[in-house]
DNA sequence: TGCAAGTTTTTAATGAATTTATAAATATAC
DNA sequence: GTATATTTATAAATTCATTAAAAACTTGCA
């Protein structure tokens, strides 16, 4: 079965392609096409099972109705949820999603950006791995609409939808302190230039300071993105051993926490008795683990809803100078059982 | 900054668009374009930061270099991993991915199929939710290349890459039997027409038969896709209560197992002492849970590698009648700690 | 000088849909 | 019955890159 084009319908009805296009786009009345002709066109379209070629349409209209989503790894449960939310909101407005994983690799992200531009995406949602806004600024110069999600550049004028990572880190750490812990470690992940991670760490440090707990550099571990399990194992051993004697830990990333819990399991450590834990990102695993893991949850649905809306608005108003959308959402500390039970806070 | 087209470069160099196209596609020498002219074109392209419009290219070539992936839910960790693998293999060949979630909803899948065809995807990877091959056959009639993954229609001539679900179900159940359990339940999910689930159940039943264990209909539970948690809770209570007194369970789907483990956690049940468990799909959670969950792992990388290869081959040989690719991969039982320790099998 | 052969470049068509400008047909007014 | 409006329809241009066919220009050699 060969492809059916506008011209086939036109031929069948013995009218012009123009007319068919107008009718099928619901502008038959506006252009004053007679009811009878419209009916014929609709029937022929039905008969041939006509489906407009969106590529040709896109070319003519200068619009692909596609948006690109760049994340570090779509198989990370956090980003998988983000992708799902974005897919749902975007499809409501007739947009499709091309999802790409950058693996926290700058070169790869540059290549992805280039490729998505070539594909004429109408806009981009980016959880960027860049350390400077240089490459992102070049998008602005090309006036390609985009919204940064999850990570942003504080001193650069862009749209972004993020969460208050500082507050997340602060609240998480303070919760551990309130549970009576003072020897509190922090595990984070590379690349370490990411604002989100820096802010979480700053929150951790400020919470300790507020409660007059000395900052111990040995308590802050950087786990490399490419080799998580082995390094978490090693760091954990070292943190627990004398003279560190760490009692609690705030982990800034769900990948690390997953590896951490695997270690805890293998080492038969008891949470929270031997080590208490708060993690960033609330993934399904945390509710299932015994004991259930206290976590800083990101409002995923709000992130998706707001970022898609901001992007589609920007696409719609392309050309006009509208102020940038800057949304900072609130994380929520979900208190479960991994920090101890001394005194809980509502 | 306005978009740069081929014609802009042509104008700048005072040559035709044709020449520019030939040079930029690396066929300058083949067409005998002088080195000097080629150089000028390259420089102009560089200067203007020219990026070919893939939509125009796609229109001319009748090819979008895009493939569609339809799964029930991209935020399910199994499909998220599949998506990641497919993304990687497809991008190696210059293809992009449009990922769509069908929510196990037939109407939605039909709409997605329609939309992807309109977008002129070159091919499709489908984990279909259809109960009959009717809609899928219509794809064949339109000669749109596709490969079914994870689920297929046994009596329909299509490409597919699946795993031996019967064997998975059989092995899992037999393992429970070997661990000394006889009162073994099975939990599966709707829609219940899916071949993958039917095969897993058949494996369960045959394993019981082989070991002369009576099949108890009450031990087989169907959990509805839309309301998992509540139903798992109820069914589990009932299975454990007298007169059922179930000792072990084989769960056919990771979503259910996740909900199941949540219940186990809340009800403070001990695995495997009070209930032993084997699950399908090996997700990160299972290694982290205490005790670690024995699971039937699907060879995700092989599924992705084979299905993408089959699809790209079919796209390449479009028109020619090549035999369908039918690949059945082996699942692997990963024995951990959730079934008991009586006697382990290598 | 003239023609064939080879080298280099261009014209025009193509793909499918949309937009603009224009034309034809019909209706109404005077 | 002619002029003006209104209704209905179409041709041609546009989007951009690619390709087949054709043309323009060199060079060699008789």
XYZ file of C-alpha atoms (C1' of nucleotides) in Angstrom:
752
model
C 0.000 0.000 0.000
C 1.609 3.221 -1.174
C 1.540 6.436 0.762
C -1.493 8.642 0.286
C -0.731 12.323 -0.228
C -2.824 15.429 -0.418
C -2.577 15.291 -4.187
C -4.227 11.869 -4.287
C -7.268 13.203 -2.517
C -7.294 16.266 -4.770
C -7.221 14.069 -7.835
C -9.964 11.807 -6.542
C -12.225 14.777 -5.838
C -11.163 16.662 -8.909
C -10.252 19.708 -6.875
C -6.961 21.402 -6.061
C -4.555 20.427 -3.285
C -5.147 23.860 -1.806
C -8.786 23.149 -1.306
C -8.143 19.787 0.254
C -5.633 21.298 2.635
C -8.033 24.026 3.639
C -10.910 21.656 4.212
C -8.907 19.081 6.139
C -7.501 21.773 8.385
C -11.023 22.804 9.306
C -10.818 26.100 7.512
C -13.234 25.134 4.780
C -15.942 27.464 6.036
C -13.519 30.307 6.628
C -12.410 30.057 3.037
C -15.942 29.653 1.815
C -15.769 26.168 0.439
C -19.225 24.787 -0.242
C -20.561 22.238 2.195
C -20.979 19.756 -0.546
C -17.374 19.962 -1.718
C -16.160 19.737 1.868
C -18.159 16.591 2.338
C -16.636 15.023 -0.747
C -13.158 15.839 0.476
C -13.782 14.407 3.910
C -15.179 11.248 2.440
C -12.257 10.767 0.088
C -9.802 11.354 2.942
C -11.632 8.746 4.968
C -11.752 6.317 2.087
C -8.028 6.591 1.422
C -7.245 6.602 5.130
C -5.293 9.765 4.552
C -2.737 10.859 7.142
C -0.955 14.159 6.597
C 2.785 13.874 6.279
C 4.041 15.743 9.305
C 7.474 16.092 7.808
C 6.190 18.037 4.834
C 3.937 19.993 7.125
C 6.832 20.708 9.433
C 8.985 21.896 6.596
C 6.404 24.321 5.318
C 5.435 25.563 8.759
C 8.976 25.708 10.097
C 7.844 23.650 13.064
C 8.322 20.023 13.999
C 5.985 19.774 16.999
C 8.790 17.904 18.653
C 10.704 18.803 21.760
C 13.998 17.372 22.913
C 14.673 16.205 26.444
C 18.275 15.808 27.539
C 19.008 14.074 30.824
C 22.061 12.284 32.097
C 20.468 8.840 31.957
C 16.920 7.918 31.116
C 17.243 4.666 33.039
C 17.781 6.537 36.292
C 14.380 6.242 38.010
C 14.241 9.950 38.757
C 14.718 10.901 35.127
C 12.466 8.104 33.946
C 9.681 9.672 36.017
C 10.543 13.090 34.650
C 10.435 11.717 31.117
C 7.053 10.190 31.718
C 5.633 13.413 33.111
C 7.057 15.472 30.297
C 5.722 13.009 27.743
C 2.230 13.311 29.188
C 2.135 17.084 29.370
C 3.773 17.570 25.992
C 1.471 15.145 24.218
C -1.548 17.009 25.530
C -0.412 19.900 23.355
C 0.447 17.742 20.380
C 4.170 17.625 20.978
C 6.390 14.592 20.836
C 9.481 13.908 22.769
C 12.934 12.889 21.653
C 14.707 11.685 24.778
C 18.502 11.641 24.955
C 20.980 10.560 27.613
C 24.174 12.549 28.008
C 25.913 10.312 30.568
C 27.204 13.451 32.280
C 29.504 13.851 29.315
C 30.035 17.358 27.972
C 31.057 16.313 24.462
C 28.083 14.026 24.184
C 25.753 16.776 25.289
C 27.194 19.129 22.680
C 26.653 16.484 20.010
C 23.087 15.915 21.221
C 22.372 19.628 21.127
C 23.648 19.835 17.599
C 21.657 16.835 16.488
C 18.449 18.102 18.065
C 18.887 21.455 16.373
C 19.377 19.734 13.026
C 16.176 17.828 13.668
C 14.454 21.173 14.067
C 13.053 20.501 17.500
C 10.837 23.384 18.493
C 12.337 23.540 21.935
C 14.471 21.801 24.511
C 14.198 20.688 28.102
C 17.693 20.256 29.435
C 19.136 18.851 32.601
C 22.542 20.056 31.595
C 25.901 18.662 32.556
C 27.762 21.757 31.401
C 29.889 23.563 33.912
C 29.568 26.925 32.244
C 26.730 28.543 30.416
C 28.785 28.999 27.266
C 27.161 26.315 25.132
C 23.757 27.121 26.513
C 24.186 30.762 25.606
C 24.784 29.769 22.034
C 21.284 28.293 22.016
C 19.959 31.685 23.030
C 21.818 33.341 20.220
C 20.127 30.972 17.823
C 16.854 31.806 19.549
C 15.987 28.185 20.143
C 13.547 28.039 23.048
C 14.690 25.990 26.007
C 14.103 25.514 29.693
C 16.719 24.210 32.076
C 15.408 21.672 34.519
C 16.974 20.267 37.647
C 20.210 22.204 37.056
C 20.790 25.822 36.111
C 23.284 28.695 35.978
C 22.609 31.227 38.720
C 24.146 34.163 36.890
C 22.717 33.526 33.464
C 19.407 34.814 32.213
C 17.551 31.660 31.140
C 14.287 29.916 31.796
C 14.601 27.338 34.499
C 12.533 25.092 36.706
C 14.505 23.738 39.613
C 14.015 22.917 43.232
C 15.512 24.582 46.253
C 18.418 22.201 46.616
C 19.984 24.208 49.399
C 16.876 23.865 51.465
C 16.697 20.168 50.638
C 20.241 19.618 51.851
C 19.740 21.795 54.887
C 16.492 20.156 55.951
C 17.835 16.674 55.447
C 20.941 17.340 57.482
C 19.115 19.195 60.198
C 16.752 16.270 60.517
C 19.706 13.993 61.215
C 20.967 16.443 63.791
C 17.584 16.587 65.486
C 17.624 12.816 65.656
C 20.676 13.195 67.850
C 23.470 12.558 65.363
C 26.557 14.740 65.264
C 29.033 12.746 63.217
C 27.267 13.213 59.917
C 28.867 12.428 56.559
C 27.868 13.523 53.083
C 28.180 11.572 49.871
C 27.808 13.240 46.547
C 28.580 12.409 42.956
C 30.740 13.794 40.188
C 30.720 15.945 38.113
C 31.010 18.215 41.115
C 30.358 21.514 39.341
C 26.627 20.891 39.140
C 24.758 23.629 40.933
C 22.206 21.168 42.272
C 24.888 19.143 44.030
C 26.798 22.180 45.219
C 23.660 23.588 46.749
C 22.822 20.351 48.501
C 26.295 20.292 49.953
C 26.044 23.932 51.007
C 22.799 23.077 52.778
C 24.554 20.226 54.556
C 27.395 22.468 55.681
C 25.160 25.284 56.838
C 22.974 22.932 58.834
C 26.039 21.635 60.658
C 27.284 25.172 61.239
C 23.964 26.311 62.594
C 24.152 23.591 65.190
C 27.799 24.232 65.990
C 29.029 20.985 64.557
C 32.520 21.093 63.170
C 32.817 20.461 59.427
C 35.072 17.478 58.822
C 36.451 17.355 55.296
C 36.944 13.620 55.624
C 33.206 13.261 56.006
C 32.529 14.598 52.534
C 32.922 12.000 49.779
C 32.843 12.437 46.040
C 31.798 9.295 44.203
C 32.731 9.223 40.516
C 29.711 8.786 38.215
C 31.300 5.962 36.278
C 32.244 3.664 39.119
C 29.792 4.020 41.910
C 29.506 0.707 43.697
C 33.161 0.070 44.419
C 33.785 3.574 45.651
C 30.732 3.701 47.854
C 31.866 0.462 49.448
C 35.311 1.809 50.154
C 34.142 5.164 51.427
C 31.528 3.609 53.639
C 34.062 1.304 55.279
C 36.340 4.223 55.922
C 33.570 6.424 57.322
C 32.467 3.760 59.768
C 35.951 2.920 60.941
C 37.772 4.656 63.730
C 38.623 7.518 64.043
C 35.787 8.671 61.812
C 33.008 6.755 63.545
C 30.334 8.296 61.417
C 26.803 7.851 62.750
C 24.725 9.256 59.939
C 24.941 10.177 56.309
C 23.226 12.490 53.889
C 23.429 11.195 50.314
C 22.798 13.653 47.515
C 21.807 11.314 44.700
C 19.623 8.251 44.288
C 22.194 6.308 42.302
C 24.567 6.519 45.194
C 21.950 5.652 47.718
C 21.037 2.554 45.761
C 24.660 1.427 45.784
C 24.896 2.415 49.427
C 21.927 0.273 50.388
C 23.414 -2.619 48.480
C 26.552 -2.269 50.586
C 24.524 -1.952 53.760
C 22.772 -5.148 52.825
C 25.958 -7.040 52.074
C 27.754 -5.740 55.138
C 24.699 -6.538 57.257
C 24.703 -3.085 58.721
C 21.666 -1.990 60.655
C 19.943 1.233 59.731
C 19.587 3.497 61.632
C 21.421 1.885 64.588
C 24.806 1.569 62.968
C 24.306 4.198 60.314
C 21.422 6.602 59.837
C 20.531 7.875 56.402
C 18.713 10.575 54.500
C 18.761 10.473 50.736
C 17.862 12.891 48.021
C 15.194 11.795 45.488
C 12.360 9.613 46.658
C 12.299 6.522 44.510
C 10.124 3.436 44.888
C 12.970 1.482 46.419
C 13.080 3.716 49.479
C 9.591 2.844 50.607
C 10.262 -0.832 50.138
C 13.559 -1.008 51.960
C 13.570 -2.118 55.542
C 13.690 0.177 57.343
C 12.004 2.637 55.023
C 14.342 5.381 53.899
C 13.786 8.996 54.830
C 14.214 11.058 51.707
C 14.007 14.519 50.213
C 11.353 14.171 47.526
C 11.344 16.355 44.462
C 7.935 17.438 43.192
C 8.313 15.630 39.896
C 4.880 16.362 38.568
C 5.269 20.085 39.263
C 8.676 20.111 37.612
C 7.207 18.534 34.488
C 4.076 20.628 34.413
C 5.900 23.913 34.892
C 8.795 23.233 32.584
C 6.614 22.024 29.729
C 4.311 24.985 30.165
C 7.225 27.421 30.208
C 8.710 25.839 27.117
C 5.482 25.797 25.142
C 4.818 29.418 26.098
C 8.263 30.379 24.904
C 7.728 28.493 21.648
C 4.408 30.232 21.150
C 5.842 33.677 21.815
C 9.002 33.094 19.878
C 10.484 36.339 18.694
C 8.790 38.499 21.275
C 10.916 39.413 24.246
C 9.212 37.869 27.219
C 10.741 37.710 30.670
C 12.398 34.422 31.553
C 10.518 31.936 33.659
C 12.388 31.195 36.868
C 10.692 28.691 39.068
C 12.127 27.295 42.262
C 9.990 24.530 43.688
C 10.038 23.247 47.230
C 11.429 19.828 48.031
C 9.719 17.851 50.737
C 11.402 15.853 53.465
C 9.584 12.564 53.775
C 10.351 11.230 57.206
C 10.384 7.475 57.474
C 12.524 5.214 59.566
C 16.129 5.463 58.498
C 17.217 8.250 60.830
C 16.210 6.955 64.221
C 13.128 7.406 66.299
C 14.225 9.695 69.112
C 11.912 12.536 68.344
C 10.098 12.987 65.172
C 9.149 16.261 63.704
C 5.766 16.654 62.023
C 20.078 34.940 14.207
C 18.043 33.590 11.347
C 18.289 30.058 10.088
C 21.027 29.352 7.580
C 19.968 27.306 4.563
C 21.863 25.689 1.779
C 20.939 28.596 -0.471
C 22.690 31.065 1.822
C 25.946 29.201 1.445
C 25.398 28.903 -2.305
C 24.849 32.621 -2.577
C 27.894 33.442 -0.481
C 30.114 31.235 -2.634
C 28.407 32.161 -5.862
C 27.759 28.548 -6.753
C 24.601 26.466 -6.970
C 22.826 24.790 -4.089
C 23.515 21.483 -5.784
C 27.220 21.968 -5.546
C 27.030 22.946 -1.913
C 24.946 19.895 -1.149
C 27.378 17.615 -2.925
C 30.412 19.061 -1.195
C 28.891 19.071 2.276
C 27.830 15.473 1.877
C 31.419 14.521 1.225
C 30.794 13.658 -2.378
C 32.695 16.628 -3.769
C 35.481 14.473 -5.123
C 33.083 11.905 -6.504
C 31.344 14.625 -8.471
C 34.625 16.199 -9.498
C 34.291 19.486 -7.709
C 37.607 21.324 -7.665
C 39.484 21.339 -4.399
C 39.464 25.081 -4.331
C 35.699 25.355 -4.680
C 35.216 22.687 -2.044
C 37.387 24.640 0.318
C 35.375 27.797 -0.229
C 32.147 25.918 0.482
C 33.492 24.360 3.642
C 34.699 27.695 4.880
C 31.398 29.398 4.192
C 29.523 26.587 5.928
C 31.806 26.978 8.914
C 31.458 30.725 8.913
C 27.674 30.585 8.867
C 27.631 27.657 11.267
C 25.459 25.802 8.807
C 23.419 22.844 9.993
C 21.410 20.911 7.437
C 17.686 20.915 8.045
C 16.909 17.284 8.657
C 13.224 17.861 8.064
C 13.817 19.041 4.516
C 16.293 16.251 4.048
C 13.808 13.759 5.417
C 11.105 14.976 3.097
C 13.278 14.641 0.034
C 14.687 11.289 1.047
C 11.417 9.904 2.322
C 13.135 8.992 5.573
C 13.137 10.541 9.020
C 15.950 8.620 10.675
C 13.644 8.289 13.610
C 12.219 5.181 15.187
C 9.327 4.959 17.556
C 9.343 2.933 20.758
C 6.025 2.063 22.355
C 6.018 0.589 25.838
C 3.390 0.498 28.527
C 5.197 2.932 30.798
C 8.605 4.463 30.358
C 8.888 5.049 34.107
C 8.774 1.299 34.772
C 12.433 0.445 35.501
C 12.405 -2.481 33.090
C 11.226 -0.334 30.190
C 13.456 2.525 31.222
C 16.417 0.175 30.819
C 15.057 -1.047 27.507
C 14.666 2.537 26.336
C 18.214 3.333 27.314
C 19.600 0.336 25.460
C 17.551 1.058 22.380
C 18.621 4.690 22.460
C 22.265 3.679 22.522
C 22.094 1.131 19.732
C 19.864 3.289 17.538
C 22.020 6.375 17.908
C 25.055 4.421 16.784
C 23.320 4.157 13.422
C 22.158 7.740 13.352
C 18.616 7.075 14.467
C 16.654 8.941 17.071
C 13.998 7.639 19.334
C 10.506 8.852 20.019
C 9.392 7.098 23.182
C 5.710 6.675 23.985
C 3.808 5.129 26.883
C 0.575 3.302 26.166
C -0.507 2.628 29.757
C -1.722 -0.806 28.635
C -4.525 1.018 26.898
C -5.557 -0.219 23.480
C -7.081 3.059 22.299
C -4.018 4.955 23.358
C -1.766 2.563 21.521
C -3.825 2.950 18.357
C -3.533 6.718 18.652
C 0.219 6.445 19.205
C 0.600 4.220 16.182
C -1.289 6.695 14.088
C 0.726 9.615 15.327
C 4.047 7.859 14.760
C 3.055 6.998 11.223
C 2.126 10.623 10.584
C 5.538 11.579 11.870
C 7.018 9.292 9.263
C 9.055 7.189 11.634
C 11.170 4.766 9.664
C 10.281 1.895 11.937
C 8.768 0.857 15.234
C 9.736 -1.159 18.273
C 6.568 -2.181 20.023
C 5.815 -3.831 23.309
C 2.196 -4.085 22.356
C -0.809 -4.205 24.603
C -3.094 -5.454 21.835
C -4.901 -8.712 22.394
C -5.148 -9.549 18.719
C -2.792 -8.959 15.862
C -5.406 -6.985 13.925
C -3.968 -3.509 14.376
C -0.460 -4.809 14.016
C -1.316 -6.472 10.741
C -2.454 -3.144 9.395
C 1.097 -1.913 9.915
C 2.294 -4.743 7.724
C -0.148 -3.791 5.022
C 1.311 -0.298 5.071
C 4.746 -1.898 4.902
C 6.008 0.022 7.903
C 8.904 -1.924 9.392
C 8.447 -2.969 12.996
C 9.716 -5.442 15.542
C 7.665 -6.649 18.475
C 9.569 -6.803 21.711
C 8.696 -8.445 24.996
C 5.247 -9.471 23.700
C 4.216 -11.096 20.444
C 1.522 -13.029 18.598
C 2.462 -16.692 18.241
C 0.395 -17.300 15.126
C 1.265 -14.158 13.250
C 4.197 -13.752 10.923
C 6.083 -10.758 12.332
C 9.549 -9.887 13.513
C 9.900 -10.335 17.228
C 12.499 -10.430 19.960
C 11.172 -11.953 23.125
C 12.334 -14.178 25.919
C 11.242 -17.663 26.778
C 8.640 -16.657 29.305
C 7.414 -20.202 29.770
C 10.853 -21.305 30.789
C 11.178 -18.299 33.076
C 7.951 -19.153 34.840
C 8.789 -22.841 34.992
C 12.280 -22.351 36.352
C 11.144 -19.831 38.928
C 8.385 -22.086 40.203
C 10.494 -25.201 40.170
C 13.106 -23.376 42.201
C 10.507 -22.690 44.868
C 9.517 -26.341 44.810
C 13.121 -27.437 45.189
C 13.415 -25.170 48.182
C 10.747 -27.325 49.776
C 7.641 -25.255 49.187
C 4.413 -26.841 47.980
C 1.788 -24.195 48.657
C 2.913 -21.815 45.948
C 0.845 -18.884 44.731
C 1.151 -16.854 41.565
C 0.443 -13.156 41.119
C 0.106 -11.634 37.716
C -1.206 -8.409 36.267
C -3.891 -7.337 33.837
C -4.392 -7.141 30.919
C -4.335 -10.895 31.100
C -4.277 -11.602 27.369
C -0.583 -10.741 27.090
C 1.342 -13.711 25.779
C 4.264 -12.978 28.059
C 2.085 -13.252 31.141
C 0.171 -16.250 29.882
C 3.410 -18.080 29.216
C 4.781 -17.290 32.643
C 1.617 -18.631 34.172
C 1.777 -21.750 32.013
C 5.322 -22.299 33.218
C 4.122 -21.978 36.792
C 1.348 -24.497 36.255
C 3.528 -27.006 34.441
C 6.194 -26.876 37.109
C 3.605 -27.672 39.734
C 2.206 -30.497 37.610
C 5.608 -31.971 37.015
C 6.083 -32.229 40.746
C 2.576 -33.536 41.357
C 1.376 -30.491 43.160
C -2.286 -29.789 42.815
C -3.195 -26.538 41.044
C -5.278 -24.371 43.316
C -7.199 -21.684 41.453
C -7.358 -19.600 44.590
C -3.598 -19.347 44.489
C -3.608 -17.488 41.195
C -4.257 -13.752 41.525
C -4.857 -11.164 38.852
C -3.903 -7.665 39.947
C -5.436 -4.846 37.870
C -2.824 -2.558 36.277
C -4.487 0.600 37.488
C -4.765 -0.185 41.186
C -1.903 -2.361 42.223
C -1.070 -1.571 45.816
C -4.475 -2.018 47.368
C -5.162 -5.269 45.552
C -1.794 -6.795 46.326
C -2.386 -6.031 49.971
C -5.755 -7.719 49.977
C -4.661 -10.746 47.990
C -1.592 -11.241 50.117
C -3.618 -11.228 53.317
C -5.955 -13.765 51.874
C -3.166 -16.016 50.605
C -1.467 -16.093 53.965
C -4.625 -16.740 55.933
C -6.058 -20.130 56.641
C -7.077 -22.268 54.812
C -4.762 -21.076 52.050
C -1.594 -20.954 54.121
C 0.552 -20.083 51.158
C 4.282 -20.541 51.723
C 5.723 -19.116 48.563
C 4.820 -16.928 45.629
C 5.914 -16.408 42.067
C 5.200 -12.866 40.872
C 5.161 -12.240 37.144
C 5.835 -8.519 37.015
C 8.156 -6.070 38.741
C 5.444 -3.510 39.436
C 3.581 -6.055 41.468
C 6.653 -7.220 43.254
C 7.457 -3.667 44.245
C 4.000 -3.262 45.725
C 4.305 -6.704 47.291
C 7.543 -5.828 49.021
C 6.003 -2.650 50.295
C 3.254 -4.724 51.859
C 5.750 -7.199 53.250
C 7.576 -4.312 54.822
C 4.475 -2.763 56.340
C 3.138 -6.083 57.545
C 6.548 -6.941 58.955
C 6.515 -10.286 57.235
C 9.738 -12.217 57.094
C 11.022 -13.429 53.731
C 11.530 -16.310 53.142
C 10.340 -17.661 56.497
C 6.784 -16.508 56.327
C 6.599 -16.124 52.582
C 9.155 -17.060 49.965
C 9.340 -15.159 46.698
C 10.605 -15.302 43.158
C 9.915 -12.341 40.902
C 10.159 -11.729 37.207
C 12.420 -8.873 36.036
C 15.595 -8.165 37.930
C 15.515 -4.532 38.968
C 17.958 -2.660 41.206
C 15.581 -2.835 44.117
C 15.836 -6.613 44.337
C 19.507 -6.632 45.128
C 19.050 -3.991 47.748
C 16.138 -5.525 49.564
C 16.827 -7.571 52.664
C 16.830 -10.422 52.023
C 17.901 -10.090 48.412
C 15.188 -11.167 46.017
C 15.620 -14.153 43.735
C 14.522 -13.092 40.273
C 14.185 -14.158 36.667
C 16.372 -11.656 34.835
C 15.686 -10.701 31.256
C 18.744 -10.145 29.060
C 17.944 -6.496 28.462
C 21.045 -5.670 26.486
C 20.474 -8.605 24.139
C 16.851 -7.648 23.668
C 17.871 -4.122 22.693
C 20.773 -5.154 20.504
C 18.795 -7.761 18.580
C 15.611 -5.796 18.180
C 17.357 -2.664 16.960
C 19.453 -4.686 14.558
C 16.409 -6.508 13.224
C 14.545 -3.264 12.774
C 17.376 -1.458 11.021
C 17.892 -4.429 8.729
C 14.242 -4.422 7.853
C 14.350 -0.692 7.175
C 17.381 -1.130 4.966
C 15.822 -3.956 2.977
C 12.420 -2.361 2.771
C 10.477 -3.662 -0.175
C 12.420 -6.869 -0.532
C 10.784 -9.896 1.001
C 13.117 -11.050 3.712
C 12.203 -13.717 6.248
C 10.997 -12.426 9.593
C 13.407 -12.288 12.485
C 12.184 -14.426 15.364
C 14.428 -14.393 18.357
C 13.673 -16.062 21.652
C 16.238 -15.206 24.294
C 16.894 -17.120 27.470
C 15.934 -15.672 30.825
C 18.243 -16.313 33.737
C 17.193 -17.279 37.229
C 19.291 -15.270 39.642
C 19.231 -17.102 42.916
C 19.513 -14.913 45.954
C 17.950 -15.228 49.342
C 14.200 -14.871 49.089
C 13.322 -18.547 48.620
C 14.997 -20.182 51.535
C 18.347 -21.817 51.982
C 17.581 -25.521 52.141
C 19.534 -26.565 49.150
C 20.777 -24.257 46.509
C 21.273 -25.143 42.941
C 24.349 -23.801 41.127
C 40.682 25.182 -36.120
C 37.559 21.819 -34.635
C 35.848 17.977 -32.273
C 35.886 14.507 -28.726
C 36.642 13.655 -24.085
C 36.983 15.039 -19.661
C 36.187 18.359 -15.905
C 33.350 21.379 -13.344
C 29.020 23.481 -12.425
C 24.041 24.504 -13.038
C 19.051 23.959 -14.173
C 15.009 21.966 -13.065
C 12.369 18.450 -10.871
C 11.156 16.211 -6.584
C 9.056 15.414 -1.986
C 4.107 17.019 0.652
C 1.773 20.565 2.634
C 0.597 25.509 3.196
C 0.011 30.375 1.887
C -0.715 34.123 -1.189
C -2.449 35.921 -5.025
C -5.588 35.438 -8.492
C -9.301 33.703 -11.252
C -13.719 32.029 -12.272
C -18.482 31.413 -11.262
C -22.555 32.985 -9.366
C -25.534 36.343 -7.154
C -27.275 40.907 -6.251
C -28.071 45.807 -7.303
C -29.452 49.431 -10.067
C -28.198 44.210 -19.081
C -24.196 45.828 -17.092
C -21.557 46.726 -12.906
C -20.350 45.336 -8.432
C -20.237 41.846 -4.661
C -19.938 37.549 -3.029
C -18.913 32.841 -3.210
C -16.068 29.184 -4.635
C -11.961 27.411 -6.451
C -7.163 27.208 -8.379
C -2.289 28.124 -9.850
C 1.913 29.219 -8.355
C 5.221 30.257 -4.853
C 7.262 28.713 -0.583
C 9.765 25.629 2.798
C 14.907 23.131 2.087
C 17.865 19.520 0.569
C 18.798 16.093 -2.999
C 19.266 14.154 -7.594
C 19.034 13.351 -12.577
C 19.993 15.476 -16.509
C 22.019 19.010 -18.929
C 25.178 22.615 -19.827
C 29.377 25.116 -19.636
C 33.999 25.157 -19.681
C 38.834 22.928 -20.323
C 42.113 20.390 -22.393
C 44.191 17.318 -25.799
C 45.009 15.952 -30.141
C 44.339 15.558 -35.210
